[in-house]
C-alpha positions as MATLAB code, in Angstrom:
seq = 'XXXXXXXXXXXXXXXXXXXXXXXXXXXXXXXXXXXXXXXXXXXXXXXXXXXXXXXXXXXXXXXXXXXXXXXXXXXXXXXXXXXXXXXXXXXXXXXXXXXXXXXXXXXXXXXXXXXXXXXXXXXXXXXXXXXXXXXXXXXXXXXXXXXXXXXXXXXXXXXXXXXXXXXXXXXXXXXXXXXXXXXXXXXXXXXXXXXXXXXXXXXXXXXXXXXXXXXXXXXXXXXXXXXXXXXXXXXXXXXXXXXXXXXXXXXXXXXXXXXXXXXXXXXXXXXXXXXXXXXXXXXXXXXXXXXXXXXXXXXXXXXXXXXXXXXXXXXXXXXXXXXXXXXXXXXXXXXXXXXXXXXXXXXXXXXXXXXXXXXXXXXXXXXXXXXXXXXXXXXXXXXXXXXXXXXXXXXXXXXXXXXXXXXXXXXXXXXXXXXXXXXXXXXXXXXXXXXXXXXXXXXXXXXXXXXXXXXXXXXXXXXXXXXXXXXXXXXXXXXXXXXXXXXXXXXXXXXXXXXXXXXXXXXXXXXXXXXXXXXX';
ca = [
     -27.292   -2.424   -4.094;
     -26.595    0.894   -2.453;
     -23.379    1.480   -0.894;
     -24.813    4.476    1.547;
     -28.432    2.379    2.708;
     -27.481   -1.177    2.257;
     -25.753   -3.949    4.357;
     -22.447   -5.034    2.168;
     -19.292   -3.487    4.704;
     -17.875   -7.217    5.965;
     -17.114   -6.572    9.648;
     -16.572   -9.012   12.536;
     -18.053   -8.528   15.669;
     -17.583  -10.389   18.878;
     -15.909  -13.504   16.636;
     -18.898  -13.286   14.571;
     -18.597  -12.301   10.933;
     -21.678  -10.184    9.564;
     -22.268   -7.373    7.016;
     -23.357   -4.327    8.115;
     -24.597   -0.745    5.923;
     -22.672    2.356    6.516;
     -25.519    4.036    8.252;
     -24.967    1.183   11.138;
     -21.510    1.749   11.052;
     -21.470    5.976   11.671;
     -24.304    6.004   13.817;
     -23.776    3.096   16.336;
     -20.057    2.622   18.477;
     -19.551   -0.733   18.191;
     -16.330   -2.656   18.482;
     -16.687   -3.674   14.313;
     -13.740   -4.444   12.342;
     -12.701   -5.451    9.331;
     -12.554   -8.955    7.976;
     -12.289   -9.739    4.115;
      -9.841  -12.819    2.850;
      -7.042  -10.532    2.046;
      -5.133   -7.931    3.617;
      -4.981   -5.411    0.941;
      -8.609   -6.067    0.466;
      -9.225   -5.359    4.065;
      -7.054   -1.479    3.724;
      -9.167   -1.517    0.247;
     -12.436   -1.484    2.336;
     -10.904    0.802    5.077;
     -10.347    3.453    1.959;
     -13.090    3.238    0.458;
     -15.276    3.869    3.222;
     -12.626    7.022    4.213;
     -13.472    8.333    0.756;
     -17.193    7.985    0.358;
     -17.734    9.695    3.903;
     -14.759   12.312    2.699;
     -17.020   13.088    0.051;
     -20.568   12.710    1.858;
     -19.968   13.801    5.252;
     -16.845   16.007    5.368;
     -16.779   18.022    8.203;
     -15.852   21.892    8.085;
     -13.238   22.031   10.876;
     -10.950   20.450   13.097;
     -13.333   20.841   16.100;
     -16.436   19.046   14.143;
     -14.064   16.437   12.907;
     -13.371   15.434   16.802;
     -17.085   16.011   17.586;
     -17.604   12.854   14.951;
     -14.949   11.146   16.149;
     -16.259   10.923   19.588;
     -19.577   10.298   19.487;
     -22.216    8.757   16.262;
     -23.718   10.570   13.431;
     -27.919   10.785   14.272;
     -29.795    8.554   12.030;
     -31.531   11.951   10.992;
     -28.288   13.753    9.944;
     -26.808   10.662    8.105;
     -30.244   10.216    6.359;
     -29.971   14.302    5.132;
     -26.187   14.150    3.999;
     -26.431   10.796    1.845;
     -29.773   12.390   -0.155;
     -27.731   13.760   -2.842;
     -25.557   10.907   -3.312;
     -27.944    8.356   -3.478;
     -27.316    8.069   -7.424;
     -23.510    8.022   -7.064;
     -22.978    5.223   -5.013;
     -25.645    2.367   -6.582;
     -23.684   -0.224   -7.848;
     -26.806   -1.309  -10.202;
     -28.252    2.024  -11.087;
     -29.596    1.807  -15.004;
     -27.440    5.101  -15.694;
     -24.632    5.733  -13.053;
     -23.246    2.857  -11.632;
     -20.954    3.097   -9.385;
     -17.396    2.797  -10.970;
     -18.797    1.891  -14.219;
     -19.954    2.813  -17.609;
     -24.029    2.129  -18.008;
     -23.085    2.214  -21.735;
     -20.849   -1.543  -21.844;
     -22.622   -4.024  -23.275;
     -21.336   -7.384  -24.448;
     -19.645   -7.914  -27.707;
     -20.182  -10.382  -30.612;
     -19.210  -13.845  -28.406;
     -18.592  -12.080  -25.131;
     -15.125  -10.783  -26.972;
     -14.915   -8.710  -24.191;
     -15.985  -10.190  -20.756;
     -14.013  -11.261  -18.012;
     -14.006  -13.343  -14.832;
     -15.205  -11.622  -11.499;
     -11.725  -13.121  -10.235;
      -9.575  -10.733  -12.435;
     -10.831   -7.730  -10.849;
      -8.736   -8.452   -7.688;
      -5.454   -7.688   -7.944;
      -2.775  -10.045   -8.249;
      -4.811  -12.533   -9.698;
      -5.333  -13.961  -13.166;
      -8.524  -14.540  -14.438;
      -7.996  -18.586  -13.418;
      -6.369  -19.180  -10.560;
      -5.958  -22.648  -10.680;
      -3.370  -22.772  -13.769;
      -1.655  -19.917  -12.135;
       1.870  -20.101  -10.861;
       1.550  -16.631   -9.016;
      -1.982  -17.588   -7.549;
      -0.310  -18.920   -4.290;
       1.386  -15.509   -3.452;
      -2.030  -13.330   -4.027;
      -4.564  -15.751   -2.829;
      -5.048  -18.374   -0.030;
      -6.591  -21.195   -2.674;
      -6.317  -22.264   -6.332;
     -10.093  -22.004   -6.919;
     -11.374  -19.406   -9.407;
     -13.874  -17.112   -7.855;
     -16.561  -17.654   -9.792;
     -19.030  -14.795   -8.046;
     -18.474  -12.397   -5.291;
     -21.478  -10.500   -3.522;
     -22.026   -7.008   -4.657;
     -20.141   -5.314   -2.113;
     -16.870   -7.298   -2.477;
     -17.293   -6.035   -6.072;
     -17.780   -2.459   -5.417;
     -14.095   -2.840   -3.333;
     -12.255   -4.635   -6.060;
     -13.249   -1.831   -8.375;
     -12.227    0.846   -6.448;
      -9.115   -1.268   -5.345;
      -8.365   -1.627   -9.051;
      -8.969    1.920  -10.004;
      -7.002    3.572   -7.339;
      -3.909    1.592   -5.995;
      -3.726   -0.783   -9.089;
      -3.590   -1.820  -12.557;
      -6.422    0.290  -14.323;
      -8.095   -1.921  -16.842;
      -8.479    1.213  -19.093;
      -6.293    0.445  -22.109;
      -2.657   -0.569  -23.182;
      -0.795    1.577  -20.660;
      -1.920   -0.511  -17.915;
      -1.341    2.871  -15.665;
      -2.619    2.846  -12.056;
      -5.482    5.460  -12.308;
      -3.938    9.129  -10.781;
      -0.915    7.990   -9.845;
       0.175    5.762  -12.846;
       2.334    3.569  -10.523;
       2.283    1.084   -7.801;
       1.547    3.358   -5.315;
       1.728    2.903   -1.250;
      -1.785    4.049    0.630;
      -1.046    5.102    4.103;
      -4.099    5.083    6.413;
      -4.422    5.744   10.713;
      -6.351    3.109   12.366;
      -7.716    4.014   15.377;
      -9.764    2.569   18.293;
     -12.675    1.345   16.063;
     -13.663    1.125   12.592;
     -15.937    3.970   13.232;
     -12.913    6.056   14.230;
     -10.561    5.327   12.071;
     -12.740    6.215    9.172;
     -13.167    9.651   10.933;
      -9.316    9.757   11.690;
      -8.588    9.846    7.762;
     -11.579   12.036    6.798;
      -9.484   15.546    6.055;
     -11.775   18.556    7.347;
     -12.893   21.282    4.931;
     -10.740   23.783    6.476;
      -7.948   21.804    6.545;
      -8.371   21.488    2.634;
      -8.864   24.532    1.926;
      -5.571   25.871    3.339;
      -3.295   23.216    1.737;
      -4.523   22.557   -1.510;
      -7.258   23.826   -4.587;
      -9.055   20.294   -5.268;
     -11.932   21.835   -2.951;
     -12.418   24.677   -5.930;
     -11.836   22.727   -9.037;
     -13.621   22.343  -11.785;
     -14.680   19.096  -12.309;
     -16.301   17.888   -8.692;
     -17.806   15.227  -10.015;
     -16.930   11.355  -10.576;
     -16.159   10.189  -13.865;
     -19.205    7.140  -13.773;
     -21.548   10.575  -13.610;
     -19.090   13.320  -15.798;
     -17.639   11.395  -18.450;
     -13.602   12.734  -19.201;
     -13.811   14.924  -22.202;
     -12.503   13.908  -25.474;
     -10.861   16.514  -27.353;
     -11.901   17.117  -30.805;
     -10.068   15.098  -33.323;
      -9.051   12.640  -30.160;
      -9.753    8.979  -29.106;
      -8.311    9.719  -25.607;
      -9.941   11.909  -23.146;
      -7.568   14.358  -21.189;
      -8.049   16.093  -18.542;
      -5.584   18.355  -16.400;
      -4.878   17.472  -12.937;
      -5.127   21.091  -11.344;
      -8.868   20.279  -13.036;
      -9.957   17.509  -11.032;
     -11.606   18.023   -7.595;
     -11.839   15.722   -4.209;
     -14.975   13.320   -5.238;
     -13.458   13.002   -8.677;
      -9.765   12.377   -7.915;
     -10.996   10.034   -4.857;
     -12.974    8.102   -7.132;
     -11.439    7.958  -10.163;
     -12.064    5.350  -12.789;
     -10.804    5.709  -16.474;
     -11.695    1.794  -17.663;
     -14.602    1.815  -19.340;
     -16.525   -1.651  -17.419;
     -19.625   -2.830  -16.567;
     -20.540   -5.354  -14.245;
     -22.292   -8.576  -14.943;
     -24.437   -9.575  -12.150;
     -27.690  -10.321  -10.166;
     -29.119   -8.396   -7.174;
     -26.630   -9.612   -5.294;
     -23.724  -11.114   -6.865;
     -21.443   -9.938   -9.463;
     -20.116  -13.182  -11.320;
     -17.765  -11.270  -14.214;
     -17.797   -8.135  -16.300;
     -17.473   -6.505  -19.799;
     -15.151   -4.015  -20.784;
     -14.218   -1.607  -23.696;
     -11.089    0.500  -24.374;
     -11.106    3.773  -22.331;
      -8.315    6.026  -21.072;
      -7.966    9.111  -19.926;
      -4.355   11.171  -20.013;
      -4.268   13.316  -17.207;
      -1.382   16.125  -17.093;
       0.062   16.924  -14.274;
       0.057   15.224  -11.224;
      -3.428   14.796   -8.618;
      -2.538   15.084   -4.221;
      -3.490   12.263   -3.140;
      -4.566   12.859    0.356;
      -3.888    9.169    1.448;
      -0.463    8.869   -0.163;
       2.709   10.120    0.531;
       4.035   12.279   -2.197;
       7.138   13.921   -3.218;
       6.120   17.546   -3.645;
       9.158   19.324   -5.701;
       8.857   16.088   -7.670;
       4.803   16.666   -8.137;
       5.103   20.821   -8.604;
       8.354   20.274  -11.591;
       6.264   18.075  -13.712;
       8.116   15.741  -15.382;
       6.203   12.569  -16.689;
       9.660   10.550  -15.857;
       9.728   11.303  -12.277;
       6.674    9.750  -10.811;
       6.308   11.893   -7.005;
       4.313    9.504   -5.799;
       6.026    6.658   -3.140;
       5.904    3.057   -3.918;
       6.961   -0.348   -1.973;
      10.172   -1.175   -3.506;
      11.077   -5.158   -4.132;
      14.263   -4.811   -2.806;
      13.576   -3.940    0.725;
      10.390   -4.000    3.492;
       8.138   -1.649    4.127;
      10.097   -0.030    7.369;
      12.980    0.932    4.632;
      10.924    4.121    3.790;
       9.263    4.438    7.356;
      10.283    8.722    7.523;
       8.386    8.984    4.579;
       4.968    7.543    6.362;
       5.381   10.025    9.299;
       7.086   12.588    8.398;
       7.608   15.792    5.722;
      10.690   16.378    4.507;
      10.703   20.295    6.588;
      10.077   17.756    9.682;
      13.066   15.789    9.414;
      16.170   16.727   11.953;
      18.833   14.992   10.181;
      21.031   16.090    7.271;
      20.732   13.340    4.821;
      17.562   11.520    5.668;
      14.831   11.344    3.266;
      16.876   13.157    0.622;
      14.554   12.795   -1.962;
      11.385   15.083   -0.351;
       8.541   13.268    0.677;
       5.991   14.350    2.313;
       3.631   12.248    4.358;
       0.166   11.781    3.039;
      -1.923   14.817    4.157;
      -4.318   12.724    6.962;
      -1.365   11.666    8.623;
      -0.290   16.077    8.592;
      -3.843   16.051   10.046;
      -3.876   13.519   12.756;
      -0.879   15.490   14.461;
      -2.820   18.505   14.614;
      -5.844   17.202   15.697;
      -5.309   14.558   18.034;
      -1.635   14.557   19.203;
      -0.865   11.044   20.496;
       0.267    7.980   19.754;
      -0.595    6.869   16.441;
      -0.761    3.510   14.361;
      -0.680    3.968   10.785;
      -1.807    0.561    8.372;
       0.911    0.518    5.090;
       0.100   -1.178    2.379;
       0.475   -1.372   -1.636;
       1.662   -3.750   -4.473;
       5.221   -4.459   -6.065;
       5.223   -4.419   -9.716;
       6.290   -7.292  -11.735;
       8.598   -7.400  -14.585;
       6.228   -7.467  -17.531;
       3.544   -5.001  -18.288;
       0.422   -6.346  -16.456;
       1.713   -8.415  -13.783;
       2.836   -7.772   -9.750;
       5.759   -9.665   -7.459;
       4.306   -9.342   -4.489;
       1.831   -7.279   -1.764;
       2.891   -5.564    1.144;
       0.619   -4.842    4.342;
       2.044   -3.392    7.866;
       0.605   -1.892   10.715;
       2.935   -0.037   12.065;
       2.163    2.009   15.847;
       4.421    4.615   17.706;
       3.625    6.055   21.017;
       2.706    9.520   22.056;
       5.697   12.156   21.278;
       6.432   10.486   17.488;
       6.828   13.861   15.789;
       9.546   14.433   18.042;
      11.367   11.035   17.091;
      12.437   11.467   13.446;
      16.313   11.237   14.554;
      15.667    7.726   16.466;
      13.361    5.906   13.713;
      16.540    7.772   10.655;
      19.010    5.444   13.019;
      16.907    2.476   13.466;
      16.388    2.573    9.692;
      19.942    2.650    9.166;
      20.898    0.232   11.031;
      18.458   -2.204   10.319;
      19.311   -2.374    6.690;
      23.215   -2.089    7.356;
      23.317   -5.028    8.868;
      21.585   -7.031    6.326;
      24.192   -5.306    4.123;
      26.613   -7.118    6.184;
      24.615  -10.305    6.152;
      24.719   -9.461    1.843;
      28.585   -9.335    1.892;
      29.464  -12.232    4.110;
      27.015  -14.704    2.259;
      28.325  -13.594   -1.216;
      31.718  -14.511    0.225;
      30.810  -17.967    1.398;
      28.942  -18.708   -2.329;
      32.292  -17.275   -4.251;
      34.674  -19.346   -1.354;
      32.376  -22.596   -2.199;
      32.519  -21.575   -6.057;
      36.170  -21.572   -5.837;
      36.279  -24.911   -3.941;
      34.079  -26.746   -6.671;
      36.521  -25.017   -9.787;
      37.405  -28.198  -11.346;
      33.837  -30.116  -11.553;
      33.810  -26.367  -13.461;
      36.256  -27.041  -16.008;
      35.038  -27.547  -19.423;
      31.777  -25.530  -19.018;
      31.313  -22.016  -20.325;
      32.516  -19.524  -18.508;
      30.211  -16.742  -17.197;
      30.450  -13.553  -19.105;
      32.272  -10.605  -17.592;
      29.993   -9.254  -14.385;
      27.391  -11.759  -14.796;
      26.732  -13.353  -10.854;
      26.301  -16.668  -10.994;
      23.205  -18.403   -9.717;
      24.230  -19.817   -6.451;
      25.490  -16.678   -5.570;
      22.756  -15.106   -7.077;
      20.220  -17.236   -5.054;
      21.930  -17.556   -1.823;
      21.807  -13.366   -1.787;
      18.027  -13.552   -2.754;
      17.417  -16.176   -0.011;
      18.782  -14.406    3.146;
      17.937  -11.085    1.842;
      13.842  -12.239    2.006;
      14.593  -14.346    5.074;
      16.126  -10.887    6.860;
      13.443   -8.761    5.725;
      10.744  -11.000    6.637;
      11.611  -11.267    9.966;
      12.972   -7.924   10.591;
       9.329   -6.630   10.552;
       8.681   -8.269   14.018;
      11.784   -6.848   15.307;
      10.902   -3.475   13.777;
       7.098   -3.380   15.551;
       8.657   -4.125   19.043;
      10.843   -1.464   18.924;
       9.173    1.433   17.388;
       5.982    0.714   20.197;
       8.476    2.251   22.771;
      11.386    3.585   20.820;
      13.616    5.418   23.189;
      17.355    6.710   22.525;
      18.688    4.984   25.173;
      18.190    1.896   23.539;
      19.581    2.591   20.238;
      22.498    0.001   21.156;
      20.390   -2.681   21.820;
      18.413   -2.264   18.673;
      22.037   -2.533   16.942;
      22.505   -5.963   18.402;
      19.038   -6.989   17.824;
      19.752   -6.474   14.028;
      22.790   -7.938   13.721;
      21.770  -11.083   16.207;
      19.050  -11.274   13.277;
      22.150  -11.094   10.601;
      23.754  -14.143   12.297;
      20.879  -16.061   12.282;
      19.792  -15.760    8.851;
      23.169  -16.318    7.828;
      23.224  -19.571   10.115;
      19.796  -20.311    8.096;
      21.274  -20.448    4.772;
      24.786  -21.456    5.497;
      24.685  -24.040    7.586;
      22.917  -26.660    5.471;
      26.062  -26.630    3.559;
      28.886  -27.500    6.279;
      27.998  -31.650    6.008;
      30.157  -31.525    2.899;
      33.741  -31.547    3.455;
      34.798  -28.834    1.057;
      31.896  -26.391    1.907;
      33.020  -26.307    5.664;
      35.899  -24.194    5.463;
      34.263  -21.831    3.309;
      31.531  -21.375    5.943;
      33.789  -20.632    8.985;
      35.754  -17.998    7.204;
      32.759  -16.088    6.060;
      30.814  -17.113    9.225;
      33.908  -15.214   10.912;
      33.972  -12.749    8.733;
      30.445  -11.502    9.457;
      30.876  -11.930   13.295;
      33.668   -9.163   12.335;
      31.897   -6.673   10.500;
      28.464   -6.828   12.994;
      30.757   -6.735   16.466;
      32.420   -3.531   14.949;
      29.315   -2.287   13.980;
      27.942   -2.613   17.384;
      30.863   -0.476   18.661;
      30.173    2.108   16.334;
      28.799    5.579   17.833;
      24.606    5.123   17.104;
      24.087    6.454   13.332;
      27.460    5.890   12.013;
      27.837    3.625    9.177;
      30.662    1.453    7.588;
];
């Protein structure tokens, strides 16, 4: 199965689900989008297909980038450009399979196979006796066999914006983290793909992966072991476009038929790589990525602790771009097709979010995040409106924080003699009502903040800066009502609700007289 001739890209089409080959997809303009069973999977598709026509049909400048854009590749020119990387992209070829080693075979007692189901991420390799199944995956069943192309995904998915199954360090392939992937989505699949394709020119004048030495993916150039070595390294400043796209330091193979993949064996592999690799589809801290340090990971990640919109100036904007003093402090700089999309097509834009949260032991996740988020035409312009929505939407769930820590401590105090007698909690240790009341409306703000945050930024305007502050805070009240309220039926909860219930009305009605961007 051939990822450049054959039909394994799972698109819907007028309701109808159907897979198509990439050849139909470039040189036909059909309405075709994306539909897999996940939304990660679905961006997972969406980059995968940016980087193998990247890499096969890049275009040399900003005018034959829009020529593509508008109007299909020829069968003839999409047969031409795909002739030599026919090898590279055959997911069963005898000696370069795509994303794999040829060389993995299976060990004394199949020591070293694995279910198909623990290539997606998320997922252990049985769902069904899984307590974290129900977050990643709509059903308890194990998959017990995928088709081909759904296999192809979940390696590259794996490889680039997850765990790498390469060896103890469990790091996430360039960018050893849990790093965020930031693509445009335009009218079409057809255009988005060309929307995040980066033109050679464009390349050329912003970074050196066009000229570096190794060009090649790692499934045709093994990494180099050093003499004396059981790890490959290789330097980043080494790697070029296809390689860094594309890279894959597990050492897998695939077990499957002509058309299904139904597990897969792996050895130890892993490849340091020193230095940090640009990510074109990721935004990245440069002073972080040019000083070096292997403790300072430049690379921007969803954080657990709040949504997606929280880091919003980082998706759209470079730190140079930024017209406020103390916003994004730390020096991000969007990924390099959204610094391409300005310049080429300047209007509105609507840019998909998405990456993993990382769990608290080595080789586990909390959680996926996946947002589409769309501003109208004159965005670049808007970096001081989205700074003050940002603040304001997280102050006031740091009002909403305060007031429902006071109702747990009031209600703590109430209950302080069915206390007496038990062991006291140690100095600065929160107890777990408080604990889990904070956790509770926290999630419950967040979640539904998201909805709020999508209306606004489709028309954000500065005159209505105020009524995105009461928006926020109405949310505040209502979470707070969510979690509270259940409480008031007993007697000596009630009073403890009305004073903090007060208290929040308080802090949100002076923060709603505040002049837009101040904080308290």
């Amino acid at each position: 199965m051939n990822l450049l001739t054959d039909d394994w890209i799972p698109v819907e089409l007028n309701k109808t689900q159907q897979r198509i080959s990439l050849q139909t997809l470039l040189c036909e303009d059909r309405d075709y989008k994306i539909k897999t069973f996940r939304d990660d999977m679905e961006l997972a598709t969406l980059q995968l297909l940016v980087c193998i026509v990247q890499v096969v049909f890049m275009p040399d400048d900003k005018k034959a980038l829009n020529s593509r854009w508008q109007s299909p590749l020829s069968v003839d020119d999409y047969q031409r450009s795909i002739t030599p990387y026919l090898d590279w992209f055959d997911v069963l070829h005898p000696k370069t399979p795509f994303m794999q080693t040829a060389s993995v075979a299976p060990e004394k007692g199949n020591k070293n196979w694995a279910s198909i189901q623990k290539l997606f991420m998320g997922l252990p390799e049985k769902s069904s006796t899984s307590g974290t199944s129900s977050a990643f995956f709509d059903s308890t069943d194990e998959i017990v066999s995928i088709p081909l192309g759904d296999a192809a995904i979940a390696l590259f998915q794996q490889a680039t914006n997850g765990f790498s199954l390469g060896g103890k360090f469990y790091s996430s392939g360039l960018k050893r983290s849990m790093p965020l992937t930031t693509l445009i989505v335009s009218d079409n699949l057809r255009k988005s793909i060309w929307c995040n394709v980066l033109n050679r020119e464009f390349l050329q004048q912003r970074t050196s992966i066009l000229s570096a030495e190794l060009q090649k993916p790692t499934w045709i150039i093994s990494p180099t072991v050093p003499p004396k070595s059981k790890m490959a390294d290789e330097k980043a400043h080494q790697i070029g476009l296809a390689r860094g796209l594309f890279w894959q330091q597990a050492k897998l193979k695939l077990e499957a038929t002509k058309t299904e993949a139904t597990g897969f064996y792996k050895i130890n592999g892993m490849c340091d790589v020193s230095g940090y690799w640009e990510h074109p589809h990721t935004p990245i801290d440069i002073a972080r990525m040019q000083a070096d340090n292997p403790k300072e990971k430049p690379y921007l990640s969803a954080q657990g602790n709040q949504p997606l919109w929280g880091q919003m100036l980082s998706y759209f904007f470079s730190d140079k771009d930024i017209k406020t003093v103390d916003a994004n402090k730390e020096g991000a700089s969007r990924a390099m097709v959204v610094q391409q999309y300005q310049e080429v097509w300047r209007t509105g834009i609507k840019l998909a979010v998405g990456g993993y949260i990382k769990g608290g032991s080595t080789e586990s996740l909390a959680g996926r995040r996946h947002e589409l988020y769309s501003l109208s035409s004159g965005w670049e312009a808007k970096s001081p409106e989205m700074d003050r929505l940002i603040k304001m939407g997280l102050e006031a769930q740091r009002k909403l924080d305060i007031a429902v820590s006071q109702f747990a401590d009031l209600a703590e105090t109430k209950f302080k003699d069915r206390r007496e007698g038990k062991k006291k909690q140690p100095t600065g240790k929160e107890g777990h009502f408080r604990k889990n009341l904070r956790a509770k409306a926290k999630q419950c703000y967040f979640d539904n903040s998201e909805a709020i945050m999508h209306s606004i930024l489709k028309n954000l305007a500065l005159d209505d800066i105020a009524h995105y502050q009461k928006l926020f805070s109405d949310l505040a009240r209502q979470v707070f009502e969510q979690i509270v309220s259940p409480y008031e039926h007993e007697d000596k909860m009630l009073e403890p609700a009305l004073s903090s219930r007060q208290y929040l009305s308080n802090m949100l009605n002076k923060l709603n007289k505040q002049p837009t961007g101040a904080s308290a």
